[in-house]
mmCIF file of C-alpha atoms in Angstrom:
data_model
loop_
_atom_site.group_PDB
_atom_site.id
_atom_site.type_symbol
_atom_site.label_atom_id
_atom_site.label_comp_id
_atom_site.label_asym_id
_atom_site.label_seq_id
_atom_site.Cartn_x
_atom_site.Cartn_y
_atom_site.Cartn_z
ATOM 1 C CA UNK S 1 -23.868 21.335 -13.536
ATOM 2 C CA UNK S 2 -27.094 19.825 -12.074
ATOM 3 C CA UNK S 3 -26.534 17.261 -12.541
ATOM 4 C CA UNK S 4 -23.395 17.225 -10.944
ATOM 5 C CA UNK S 5 -25.098 19.273 -7.639
ATOM 6 C CA UNK S 6 -27.928 16.001 -7.554
ATOM 7 C CA UNK S 7 -24.974 14.050 -7.935
ATOM 8 C CA UNK S 8 -23.532 15.751 -4.203
ATOM 9 C CA UNK S 9 -26.785 15.582 -2.862
ATOM 10 C CA UNK S 10 -27.039 11.604 -2.993
ATOM 11 C CA UNK S 11 -22.880 10.285 -2.784
ATOM 12 C CA UNK S 12 -24.218 12.168 1.356
ATOM 13 C CA UNK S 13 -27.897 12.219 1.555
ATOM 14 C CA UNK S 14 -28.409 8.273 1.095
ATOM 15 C CA UNK S 15 -28.723 4.771 3.750
ATOM 16 C CA UNK S 16 -26.870 2.577 1.656
ATOM 17 C CA UNK S 17 -25.722 -1.346 1.513
ATOM 18 C CA UNK S 18 -22.144 -0.538 0.320
ATOM 19 C CA UNK S 19 -19.108 -3.101 0.320
ATOM 20 C CA UNK S 20 -16.165 -1.484 3.028
ATOM 21 C CA UNK S 21 -12.760 -1.917 3.348
ATOM 22 C CA UNK S 22 -10.560 -1.569 6.377
ATOM 23 C CA UNK S 23 -7.817 0.034 5.252
ATOM 24 C CA UNK S 24 -4.466 1.858 7.008
ATOM 25 C CA UNK S 25 -1.362 3.877 5.344
ATOM 26 C CA UNK S 26 -0.662 1.998 2.615
ATOM 27 C CA UNK S 27 -2.579 0.660 5.591
ATOM 28 C CA UNK S 28 -4.502 -1.882 7.057
ATOM 29 C CA UNK S 29 -6.698 -3.496 4.409
ATOM 30 C CA UNK S 30 -10.302 -5.900 5.485
ATOM 31 C CA UNK S 31 -13.359 -6.630 3.201
ATOM 32 C CA UNK S 32 -17.159 -6.516 4.722
ATOM 33 C CA UNK S 33 -20.888 -5.655 3.222
ATOM 34 C CA UNK S 34 -22.172 -3.089 5.562
ATOM 35 C CA UNK S 35 -25.580 -0.298 5.986
ATOM 36 C CA UNK S 36 -24.268 3.330 5.974
ATOM 37 C CA UNK S 37 -26.109 5.398 8.266
ATOM 38 C CA UNK S 38 -28.219 8.160 7.265
ATOM 39 C CA UNK S 39 -25.075 11.537 6.361
ATOM 40 C CA UNK S 40 -27.370 14.635 5.991
ATOM 41 C CA UNK S 41 -25.935 17.124 3.252
ATOM 42 C CA UNK S 42 -25.281 20.018 5.708
ATOM 43 C CA UNK S 43 -24.475 17.972 8.709
ATOM 44 C CA UNK S 44 -23.970 17.837 11.781
ATOM 45 C CA UNK S 45 -25.826 21.271 13.378
ATOM 46 C CA UNK S 46 -23.108 23.984 14.969
ATOM 47 C CA UNK S 47 -20.525 22.210 12.161
ATOM 48 C CA UNK S 48 -19.297 25.217 10.488
ATOM 49 C CA UNK S 49 -20.494 26.423 6.968
ATOM 50 C CA UNK S 50 -23.330 24.119 5.874
ATOM 51 C CA UNK S 51 -22.892 24.207 1.324
ATOM 52 C CA UNK S 52 -24.255 25.963 -0.845
ATOM 53 C CA UNK S 53 -25.448 25.066 -4.230
ATOM 54 C CA UNK S 54 -25.687 29.265 -4.905
ATOM 55 C CA UNK S 55 -22.612 29.789 -3.659
ATOM 56 C CA UNK S 56 -20.613 27.347 -5.610
ATOM 57 C CA UNK S 57 -22.658 28.946 -8.663
ATOM 58 C CA UNK S 58 -20.849 32.365 -8.288
ATOM 59 C CA UNK S 59 -17.323 30.061 -7.738
ATOM 60 C CA UNK S 60 -17.730 28.363 -11.484
ATOM 61 C CA UNK S 61 -19.959 32.353 -12.726
ATOM 62 C CA UNK S 62 -16.894 33.833 -12.230
ATOM 63 C CA UNK S 63 -15.002 30.894 -13.495
ATOM 64 C CA UNK S 64 -16.542 31.562 -17.035
ATOM 65 C CA UNK S 65 -16.303 35.125 -17.257
ATOM 66 C CA UNK S 66 -13.267 36.225 -15.618
ATOM 67 C CA UNK S 67 -10.626 32.608 -15.612
ATOM 68 C CA UNK S 68 -7.323 34.122 -18.034
ATOM 69 C CA UNK S 69 -7.232 29.792 -19.648
ATOM 70 C CA UNK S 70 -11.550 29.533 -19.202
ATOM 71 C CA UNK S 71 -11.616 28.199 -22.961
ATOM 72 C CA UNK S 72 -9.533 24.855 -21.321
ATOM 73 C CA UNK S 73 -10.926 23.890 -17.829
ATOM 74 C CA UNK S 74 -12.007 21.009 -17.788
ATOM 75 C CA UNK S 75 -16.203 20.376 -16.688
ATOM 76 C CA UNK S 76 -14.859 16.475 -14.668
ATOM 77 C CA UNK S 77 -11.314 18.423 -13.109
ATOM 78 C CA UNK S 78 -13.589 20.738 -11.184
ATOM 79 C CA UNK S 79 -15.987 17.830 -9.684
ATOM 80 C CA UNK S 80 -13.332 15.907 -9.193
ATOM 81 C CA UNK S 81 -10.943 18.480 -7.787
ATOM 82 C CA UNK S 82 -14.368 19.672 -5.847
ATOM 83 C CA UNK S 83 -14.632 16.607 -4.080
ATOM 84 C CA UNK S 84 -11.379 15.934 -3.197
ATOM 85 C CA UNK S 85 -11.017 19.406 -1.390
ATOM 86 C CA UNK S 86 -14.115 18.743 0.629
ATOM 87 C CA UNK S 87 -12.485 15.532 1.827
ATOM 88 C CA UNK S 88 -8.684 17.302 2.242
ATOM 89 C CA UNK S 89 -10.083 19.998 4.264
ATOM 90 C CA UNK S 90 -10.375 17.498 7.121
ATOM 91 C CA UNK S 91 -6.360 17.816 7.642
ATOM 92 C CA UNK S 92 -6.376 14.204 7.664
ATOM 93 C CA UNK S 93 -3.541 12.859 5.703
ATOM 94 C CA UNK S 94 -5.048 9.178 5.885
ATOM 95 C CA UNK S 95 -8.974 10.465 4.938
ATOM 96 C CA UNK S 96 -8.874 10.300 1.487
ATOM 97 C CA UNK S 97 -10.968 10.921 -2.495
ATOM 98 C CA UNK S 98 -9.894 8.482 -4.872
ATOM 99 C CA UNK S 99 -10.941 9.825 -9.011
ATOM 100 C CA UNK S 100 -12.783 5.947 -10.061
ATOM 101 C CA UNK S 101 -10.012 5.316 -12.310
ATOM 102 C CA UNK S 102 -7.596 5.671 -8.215
ATOM 103 C CA UNK S 103 -9.902 3.652 -6.812
ATOM 104 C CA UNK S 104 -9.011 0.720 -10.311
ATOM 105 C CA UNK S 105 -5.177 1.400 -8.737
ATOM 106 C CA UNK S 106 -6.318 0.938 -5.236
ATOM 107 C CA UNK S 107 -8.584 -2.347 -5.649
ATOM 108 C CA UNK S 108 -5.072 -3.930 -7.718
ATOM 109 C CA UNK S 109 -3.403 -3.305 -4.533
ATOM 110 C CA UNK S 110 -5.619 -5.705 -2.512
ATOM 111 C CA UNK S 111 -5.868 -7.902 -4.811
ATOM 112 C CA UNK S 112 -2.050 -8.250 -5.152
ATOM 113 C CA UNK S 113 -3.190 -8.866 -8.556
ATOM 114 C CA UNK S 114 -3.270 -6.355 -12.112
ATOM 115 C CA UNK S 115 -3.097 -6.934 -15.754
ATOM 116 C CA UNK S 116 -0.143 -5.739 -17.188
ATOM 117 C CA UNK S 117 3.718 -6.786 -18.176
ATOM 118 C CA UNK S 118 5.412 -7.927 -14.182
ATOM 119 C CA UNK S 119 8.266 -4.821 -13.636
ATOM 120 C CA UNK S 120 9.031 -2.855 -11.897
ATOM 121 C CA UNK S 121 9.588 1.080 -12.760
ATOM 122 C CA UNK S 122 11.434 3.989 -10.887
ATOM 123 C CA UNK S 123 11.699 7.022 -11.427
ATOM 124 C CA UNK S 124 14.816 9.691 -11.270
ATOM 125 C CA UNK S 125 12.884 13.099 -10.551
ATOM 126 C CA UNK S 126 15.812 14.965 -11.420
ATOM 127 C CA UNK S 127 17.216 13.211 -14.595
ATOM 128 C CA UNK S 128 12.481 12.082 -14.775
ATOM 129 C CA UNK S 129 13.954 8.904 -16.768
ATOM 130 C CA UNK S 130 11.971 6.286 -15.701
ATOM 131 C CA UNK S 131 14.041 2.451 -15.490
ATOM 132 C CA UNK S 132 13.173 -0.381 -15.074
ATOM 133 C CA UNK S 133 14.000 -2.266 -11.314
ATOM 134 C CA UNK S 134 12.664 -5.562 -11.688
ATOM 135 C CA UNK S 135 11.509 -8.272 -14.328
ATOM 136 C CA UNK S 136 9.905 -10.620 -12.864
ATOM 137 C CA UNK S 137 10.655 -14.523 -13.927
ATOM 138 C CA UNK S 138 8.168 -15.685 -16.346
ATOM 139 C CA UNK S 139 6.655 -12.956 -16.578
ATOM 140 C CA UNK S 140 4.849 -10.631 -19.508
ATOM 141 C CA UNK S 141 8.717 -9.059 -19.210
ATOM 142 C CA UNK S 142 10.708 -11.244 -19.140
ATOM 143 C CA UNK S 143 9.595 -12.518 -22.455
ATOM 144 C CA UNK S 144 9.040 -9.084 -24.269
ATOM 145 C CA UNK S 145 13.074 -9.270 -23.351
ATOM 146 C CA UNK S 146 13.199 -6.791 -22.003
ATOM 147 C CA UNK S 147 16.037 -6.076 -18.504
ATOM 148 C CA UNK S 148 16.669 -4.094 -15.104
ATOM 149 C CA UNK S 149 18.171 -1.770 -15.874
ATOM 150 C CA UNK S 150 16.673 -0.781 -19.150
ATOM 151 C CA UNK S 151 15.637 2.803 -18.961
ATOM 152 C CA UNK S 152 11.648 3.505 -19.962
ATOM 153 C CA UNK S 153 11.384 6.434 -22.963
ATOM 154 C CA UNK S 154 8.756 6.018 -24.965
ATOM 155 C CA UNK S 155 5.578 3.534 -23.752
ATOM 156 C CA UNK S 156 2.793 2.935 -27.755
ATOM 157 C CA UNK S 157 2.892 6.427 -28.670
ATOM 158 C CA UNK S 158 3.505 8.502 -25.144
ATOM 159 C CA UNK S 159 6.292 9.369 -24.789
ATOM 160 C CA UNK S 160 7.861 9.969 -21.252
ATOM 161 C CA UNK S 161 8.268 13.426 -20.332
ATOM 162 C CA UNK S 162 7.532 14.479 -16.933
ATOM 163 C CA UNK S 163 4.671 12.656 -16.315
ATOM 164 C CA UNK S 164 4.228 10.945 -12.351
ATOM 165 C CA UNK S 165 4.940 7.123 -12.346
ATOM 166 C CA UNK S 166 1.315 6.655 -12.134
ATOM 167 C CA UNK S 167 0.815 7.523 -15.165
ATOM 168 C CA UNK S 168 2.910 5.737 -16.590
ATOM 169 C CA UNK S 169 2.475 2.833 -14.750
ATOM 170 C CA UNK S 170 -1.069 3.746 -16.150
ATOM 171 C CA UNK S 171 -0.485 3.812 -20.096
ATOM 172 C CA UNK S 172 1.619 0.065 -19.514
ATOM 173 C CA UNK S 173 -1.174 -1.831 -17.468
ATOM 174 C CA UNK S 174 -3.861 -2.368 -19.558
ATOM 175 C CA UNK S 175 -6.677 -4.816 -20.733
ATOM 176 C CA UNK S 176 -5.339 -9.048 -20.919
ATOM 177 C CA UNK S 177 -4.609 -10.651 -24.593
ATOM 178 C CA UNK S 178 -3.436 -7.006 -25.806
ATOM 179 C CA UNK S 179 0.441 -5.791 -26.628
ATOM 180 C CA UNK S 180 2.428 -2.482 -25.376
ATOM 181 C CA UNK S 181 5.301 -1.268 -27.262
ATOM 182 C CA UNK S 182 7.770 0.153 -25.169
ATOM 183 C CA UNK S 183 10.881 1.484 -26.087
ATOM 184 C CA UNK S 184 13.677 1.601 -23.819
ATOM 185 C CA UNK S 185 17.518 2.601 -24.588
ATOM 186 C CA UNK S 186 19.966 -0.047 -23.109
ATOM 187 C CA UNK S 187 24.125 0.659 -23.921
ATOM 188 C CA UNK S 188 23.662 3.734 -25.859
ATOM 189 C CA UNK S 189 20.353 1.939 -28.328
ATOM 190 C CA UNK S 190 17.118 2.206 -28.687
ATOM 191 C CA UNK S 191 14.990 -0.629 -28.243
ATOM 192 C CA UNK S 192 11.441 -1.034 -29.623
ATOM 193 C CA UNK S 193 10.047 -4.611 -27.022
ATOM 194 C CA UNK S 194 6.275 -6.121 -27.732
ATOM 195 C CA UNK S 195 4.758 -7.026 -24.464
ATOM 196 C CA UNK S 196 1.400 -8.983 -24.450
ATOM 197 C CA UNK S 197 -1.378 -8.109 -21.026
ATOM 198 C CA UNK S 198 -1.774 -11.025 -18.813
ATOM 199 C CA UNK S 199 -2.304 -10.835 -15.408
ATOM 200 C CA UNK S 200 0.013 -10.349 -12.894
ATOM 201 C CA UNK S 201 0.524 -12.612 -9.088
ATOM 202 C CA UNK S 202 2.209 -9.352 -7.076
ATOM 203 C CA UNK S 203 5.562 -11.106 -5.514
ATOM 204 C CA UNK S 204 5.556 -10.068 -2.029
ATOM 205 C CA UNK S 205 8.489 -12.441 -0.670
ATOM 206 C CA UNK S 206 11.259 -13.639 -0.921
ATOM 207 C CA UNK S 207 13.063 -16.293 1.318
ATOM 208 C CA UNK S 208 16.815 -18.004 1.617
ATOM 209 C CA UNK S 209 18.990 -20.067 3.961
ATOM 210 C CA UNK S 210 21.154 -18.081 5.647
ATOM 211 C CA UNK S 211 24.226 -19.095 7.375
ATOM 212 C CA UNK S 212 23.892 -21.612 10.458
ATOM 213 C CA UNK S 213 20.556 -22.427 9.354
ATOM 214 C CA UNK S 214 18.947 -19.337 9.722
ATOM 215 C CA UNK S 215 15.944 -18.511 7.192
ATOM 216 C CA UNK S 216 15.176 -15.305 6.025
ATOM 217 C CA UNK S 217 11.919 -13.956 4.463
ATOM 218 C CA UNK S 218 11.250 -10.670 3.288
ATOM 219 C CA UNK S 219 7.787 -9.351 2.973
ATOM 220 C CA UNK S 220 7.438 -6.216 1.055
ATOM 221 C CA UNK S 221 3.859 -5.142 2.043
ATOM 222 C CA UNK S 222 0.654 -7.130 2.791
ATOM 223 C CA UNK S 223 -1.396 -7.965 0.361
ATOM 224 C CA UNK S 224 -4.432 -11.367 -0.184
ATOM 225 C CA UNK S 225 -1.415 -13.729 -2.180
ATOM 226 C CA UNK S 226 0.675 -13.030 0.904
ATOM 227 C CA UNK S 227 0.163 -14.897 3.419
ATOM 228 C CA UNK S 228 1.079 -18.542 0.909
ATOM 229 C CA UNK S 229 4.399 -17.595 -0.463
ATOM 230 C CA UNK S 230 4.722 -16.678 3.550
ATOM 231 C CA UNK S 231 3.253 -19.853 4.735
ATOM 232 C CA UNK S 232 5.164 -21.913 1.902
ATOM 233 C CA UNK S 233 8.408 -19.777 2.687
ATOM 234 C CA UNK S 234 8.464 -20.897 6.201
ATOM 235 C CA UNK S 235 8.357 -25.321 5.040
ATOM 236 C CA UNK S 236 9.956 -24.633 2.420
ATOM 237 C CA UNK S 237 12.986 -23.460 4.877
ATOM 238 C CA UNK S 238 11.377 -26.371 7.039
ATOM 239 C CA UNK S 239 12.381 -28.723 4.797
ATOM 240 C CA UNK S 240 16.160 -27.925 4.344
ATOM 241 C CA UNK S 241 16.262 -27.741 8.811
ATOM 242 C CA UNK S 242 15.990 -24.108 9.576
ATOM 243 C CA UNK S 243 16.968 -23.813 13.532
ATOM 244 C CA UNK S 244 16.322 -19.568 13.202
ATOM 245 C CA UNK S 245 14.045 -16.819 11.577
ATOM 246 C CA UNK S 246 14.862 -13.708 9.777
ATOM 247 C CA UNK S 247 11.064 -11.956 9.028
ATOM 248 C CA UNK S 248 12.434 -8.756 7.571
ATOM 249 C CA UNK S 249 9.932 -6.160 6.906
ATOM 250 C CA UNK S 250 11.789 -3.153 5.956
ATOM 251 C CA UNK S 251 10.072 -0.340 4.114
ATOM 252 C CA UNK S 252 7.265 -2.060 4.280
ATOM 253 C CA UNK S 253 3.608 0.277 4.218
ATOM 254 C CA UNK S 254 0.822 -2.300 4.943
ATOM 255 C CA UNK S 255 -1.895 -4.097 3.770
ATOM 256 C CA UNK S 256 -4.271 -6.078 4.518
ATOM 257 C CA UNK S 257 -5.636 -7.203 7.536
ATOM 258 C CA UNK S 258 -7.302 -11.042 7.174
ATOM 259 C CA UNK S 259 -3.446 -11.484 6.028
ATOM 260 C CA UNK S 260 -0.924 -10.128 8.972
ATOM 261 C CA UNK S 261 -3.401 -11.380 11.416
ATOM 262 C CA UNK S 262 -3.557 -15.169 9.749
ATOM 263 C CA UNK S 263 0.712 -14.005 9.339
ATOM 264 C CA UNK S 264 1.493 -14.150 12.421
ATOM 265 C CA UNK S 265 -1.004 -17.048 13.391
ATOM 266 C CA UNK S 266 1.510 -19.109 12.315
ATOM 267 C CA UNK S 267 4.088 -17.280 15.382
ATOM 268 C CA UNK S 268 1.851 -16.385 17.934
ATOM 269 C CA UNK S 269 0.519 -18.851 20.841
ATOM 270 C CA UNK S 270 -2.634 -17.803 21.836
ATOM 271 C CA UNK S 271 -4.653 -14.465 22.293
ATOM 272 C CA UNK S 272 -5.299 -12.042 21.217
ATOM 273 C CA UNK S 273 -3.726 -10.185 18.288
ATOM 274 C CA UNK S 274 -4.877 -6.771 17.920
ATOM 275 C CA UNK S 275 -8.494 -4.544 18.268
ATOM 276 C CA UNK S 276 -9.508 -1.918 18.014
ATOM 277 C CA UNK S 277 -11.597 1.223 19.369
ATOM 278 C CA UNK S 278 -14.187 3.394 17.167
ATOM 279 C CA UNK S 279 -14.851 6.791 18.181
ATOM 280 C CA UNK S 280 -18.484 5.963 19.682
ATOM 281 C CA UNK S 281 -16.205 2.978 21.633
ATOM 282 C CA UNK S 282 -17.204 -0.006 20.078
ATOM 283 C CA UNK S 283 -14.286 -2.219 17.738
ATOM 284 C CA UNK S 284 -13.934 -5.151 17.544
ATOM 285 C CA UNK S 285 -10.507 -8.842 18.745
ATOM 286 C CA UNK S 286 -9.020 -10.194 16.329
ATOM 287 C CA UNK S 287 -6.980 -13.506 18.277
ATOM 288 C CA UNK S 288 -4.765 -16.848 17.783
ATOM 289 C CA UNK S 289 -5.748 -19.968 19.480
ATOM 290 C CA UNK S 290 -1.780 -20.861 19.806
ATOM 291 C CA UNK S 291 -1.817 -24.113 17.631
ATOM 292 C CA UNK S 292 1.310 -23.300 14.656
ATOM 293 C CA UNK S 293 2.869 -21.356 17.311
ATOM 294 C CA UNK S 294 6.379 -20.260 16.309
ATOM 295 C CA UNK S 295 8.925 -21.805 18.471
ATOM 296 C CA UNK S 296 11.945 -21.348 17.486
ATOM 297 C CA UNK S 297 14.654 -17.499 17.359
ATOM 298 C CA UNK S 298 13.136 -15.247 15.730
ATOM 299 C CA UNK S 299 14.331 -11.751 15.111
ATOM 300 C CA UNK S 300 11.627 -9.039 13.080
ATOM 301 C CA UNK S 301 13.072 -5.776 11.193
ATOM 302 C CA UNK S 302 11.282 -2.991 10.659
ATOM 303 C CA UNK S 303 12.786 0.896 9.960
ATOM 304 C CA UNK S 304 10.885 3.827 9.894
ATOM 305 C CA UNK S 305 8.938 3.317 6.259
ATOM 306 C CA UNK S 306 6.773 -0.108 8.851
ATOM 307 C CA UNK S 307 4.021 1.316 8.774
ATOM 308 C CA UNK S 308 -0.106 -0.030 10.177
ATOM 309 C CA UNK S 309 -0.006 -4.560 9.218
ATOM 310 C CA UNK S 310 4.030 -4.131 9.829
ATOM 311 C CA UNK S 311 3.291 -3.109 12.696
ATOM 312 C CA UNK S 312 1.200 -4.453 14.094
ATOM 313 C CA UNK S 313 2.931 -7.483 13.326
ATOM 314 C CA UNK S 314 5.445 -6.322 14.738
ATOM 315 C CA UNK S 315 4.497 -4.622 17.655
ATOM 316 C CA UNK S 316 2.196 -8.727 18.423
ATOM 317 C CA UNK S 317 5.503 -10.539 17.772
ATOM 318 C CA UNK S 318 7.380 -7.936 20.327
ATOM 319 C CA UNK S 319 4.603 -8.390 23.037
ATOM 320 C CA UNK S 320 4.135 -12.000 23.144
ATOM 321 C CA UNK S 321 8.139 -11.685 23.463
ATOM 322 C CA UNK S 322 8.565 -14.392 20.791
ATOM 323 C CA UNK S 323 10.913 -12.799 18.842
ATOM 324 C CA UNK S 324 13.333 -10.217 18.904
ATOM 325 C CA UNK S 325 12.206 -6.023 16.966
ATOM 326 C CA UNK S 326 15.774 -5.193 15.546
ATOM 327 C CA UNK S 327 16.231 -1.784 13.673
ATOM 328 C CA UNK S 328 14.739 1.495 13.693
ATOM 329 C CA UNK S 329 11.031 2.663 14.903
ATOM 330 C CA UNK S 330 8.561 1.985 12.637
ATOM 331 C CA UNK S 331 5.913 4.781 11.523
ATOM 332 C CA UNK S 332 3.128 5.594 13.691
ATOM 333 C CA UNK S 333 0.650 4.355 11.765
ATOM 334 C CA UNK S 334 -2.082 2.811 14.909
ATOM 335 C CA UNK S 335 -5.736 4.815 13.698
ATOM 336 C CA UNK S 336 -8.010 3.097 11.058
ATOM 337 C CA UNK S 337 -9.583 3.129 7.906
ATOM 338 C CA UNK S 338 -12.186 2.193 5.669
ATOM 339 C CA UNK S 339 -12.880 2.634 1.955
ATOM 340 C CA UNK S 340 -16.204 3.621 1.243
ATOM 341 C CA UNK S 341 -17.329 3.525 -2.655
ATOM 342 C CA UNK S 342 -20.486 6.279 -3.430
ATOM 343 C CA UNK S 343 -22.089 4.296 -6.258
ATOM 344 C CA UNK S 344 -20.018 6.054 -9.868
ATOM 345 C CA UNK S 345 -17.197 4.054 -8.933
ATOM 346 C CA UNK S 346 -15.212 6.956 -6.490
ATOM 347 C CA UNK S 347 -14.380 6.152 -3.650
ATOM 348 C CA UNK S 348 -13.628 8.014 0.223
ATOM 349 C CA UNK S 349 -11.116 6.777 2.108
ATOM 350 C CA UNK S 350 -11.991 7.921 5.704
ATOM 351 C CA UNK S 351 -10.435 7.256 9.631
ATOM 352 C CA UNK S 352 -12.773 5.006 10.750
ATOM 353 C CA UNK S 353 -11.140 3.370 14.157
ATOM 354 C CA UNK S 354 -7.703 2.985 16.296
ATOM 355 C CA UNK S 355 -5.767 -0.412 15.827
ATOM 356 C CA UNK S 356 -4.652 -1.701 20.023
ATOM 357 C CA UNK S 357 -1.714 -3.733 19.884
ATOM 358 C CA UNK S 358 -1.698 -7.425 23.022
ATOM 359 C CA UNK S 359 -0.984 -4.961 25.412
ATOM 360 C CA UNK S 360 -3.032 -2.901 24.912
ATOM 361 C CA UNK S 361 -0.955 0.398 23.957
ATOM 362 C CA UNK S 362 -1.682 2.198 21.324
ATOM 363 C CA UNK S 363 0.931 3.068 18.836
ATOM 364 C CA UNK S 364 -0.342 6.100 17.206
ATOM 365 C CA UNK S 365 2.483 8.713 16.318
ATOM 366 C CA UNK S 366 4.556 6.898 18.534
ATOM 367 C CA UNK S 367 5.751 4.118 16.564
ATOM 368 C CA UNK S 368 7.311 0.236 17.516
ATOM 369 C CA UNK S 369 10.649 1.349 19.398
ATOM 370 C CA UNK S 370 13.116 -2.489 18.462
ATOM 371 C CA UNK S 371 14.460 -3.957 21.298
ATOM 372 C CA UNK S 372 17.518 -3.551 19.573
ATOM 373 C CA UNK S 373 18.229 -0.453 18.009
ATOM 374 C CA UNK S 374 20.817 -0.067 14.693
ATOM 375 C CA UNK S 375 21.067 2.191 12.504
ATOM 376 C CA UNK S 376 21.395 1.217 8.573
ATOM 377 C CA UNK S 377 24.988 2.407 7.241
ATOM 378 C CA UNK S 378 25.707 1.976 3.897
ATOM 379 C CA UNK S 379 28.950 0.702 2.222
ATOM 380 C CA UNK S 380 30.085 2.399 -0.932
ATOM 381 C CA UNK S 381 32.710 -0.406 -1.366
ATOM 382 C CA UNK S 382 30.396 -3.178 -1.370
ATOM 383 C CA UNK S 383 26.723 -2.057 -2.305
ATOM 384 C CA UNK S 384 25.138 -5.383 -1.111
ATOM 385 C CA UNK S 385 25.866 -5.229 2.317
ATOM 386 C CA UNK S 386 23.657 -4.640 5.381
ATOM 387 C CA UNK S 387 24.572 -3.755 8.627
ATOM 388 C CA UNK S 388 21.393 -4.220 10.283
ATOM 389 C CA UNK S 389 20.248 -7.381 8.527
ATOM 390 C CA UNK S 390 23.843 -8.558 9.665
ATOM 391 C CA UNK S 391 22.193 -7.913 13.668
ATOM 392 C CA UNK S 392 19.383 -10.097 13.576
ATOM 393 C CA UNK S 393 21.334 -13.068 11.999
ATOM 394 C CA UNK S 394 23.673 -12.051 15.125
ATOM 395 C CA UNK S 395 20.943 -12.212 17.161
ATOM 396 C CA UNK S 396 19.487 -15.530 16.317
ATOM 397 C CA UNK S 397 23.256 -16.674 16.101
ATOM 398 C CA UNK S 398 23.260 -16.176 20.087
ATOM 399 C CA UNK S 399 20.241 -18.408 20.808
ATOM 400 C CA UNK S 400 20.668 -20.960 18.692
#
């Protein structure tokens, strides 16, 4: 316990130069390096009860002497739980403590790359089954013979029961060049497939040409590779004679700030894209030079799960009247986080500022209200039917 107490003090007291990432609801992330100010273990004066090592020792003594399953207690789990609880007490849904393992997952999401097999999974919470929903082209999963619809029930020696999906993903990921055995059920038959892990670049952009020469680009999140994928998609559609464009950001939770800024610089005129403001009034302004302004009919599709960077994108398009926003009101995530390293590989993500759209408006807890509101209506007779996309295409056709 003494070593853990010393670490807690060191983590809270040190004047450190750290790698910081500005993050949002799934979130806005920007790489930066800055020196953190001197912090106090007990916090500022009059901010509540001071941290007490003696109280912590008493709690631990009660656990050791009276807890029914004290022999099952893991020291590391208690310590990590303390750190998590400290941050959770802020009651801010976007401020989070990450263990070293969780931090590695976070960094992989930011980079858009990971060592794995290249397949998407979905867990049914009622049946506790894990299904393969997508197999990436030219991936280890495809080479191993994995197919969409396969039910995954065991990974190496790990039988899947009621584990969280993140745990299942952790079992699949691993060191590049190593094997992973995947046990699946396909059409009632049990199969064992072996894949060789390698670095996978997450594909976040899909595109195609719709009728009337209207381009369609779906962006599932904003990570580092997304900008190049988006730029290439526009170039390919231009080569096919694109006359208008629909950008689909539905259920896109956000991502890298630099990425969404670069993407918007392919769309917007000269001016401010977004600005941020910290609690002391300081902030930053991000601008566009307007040299690559998109001057054809444009529609952006959003829904209630479009958050953070998606709202920066759709809100800036709306403010500059560069296109019509179609769908339902977005999530309303307009605050910014920084992810701060704590030397042992763990991180804290904490809310530090608010962002404002070109018009100066904040969308936090408000969201972006579409110019053309249309609820999604599933068609039981046609699973591929998409009335929201149909409406966005209609909006473009009216402007051609």
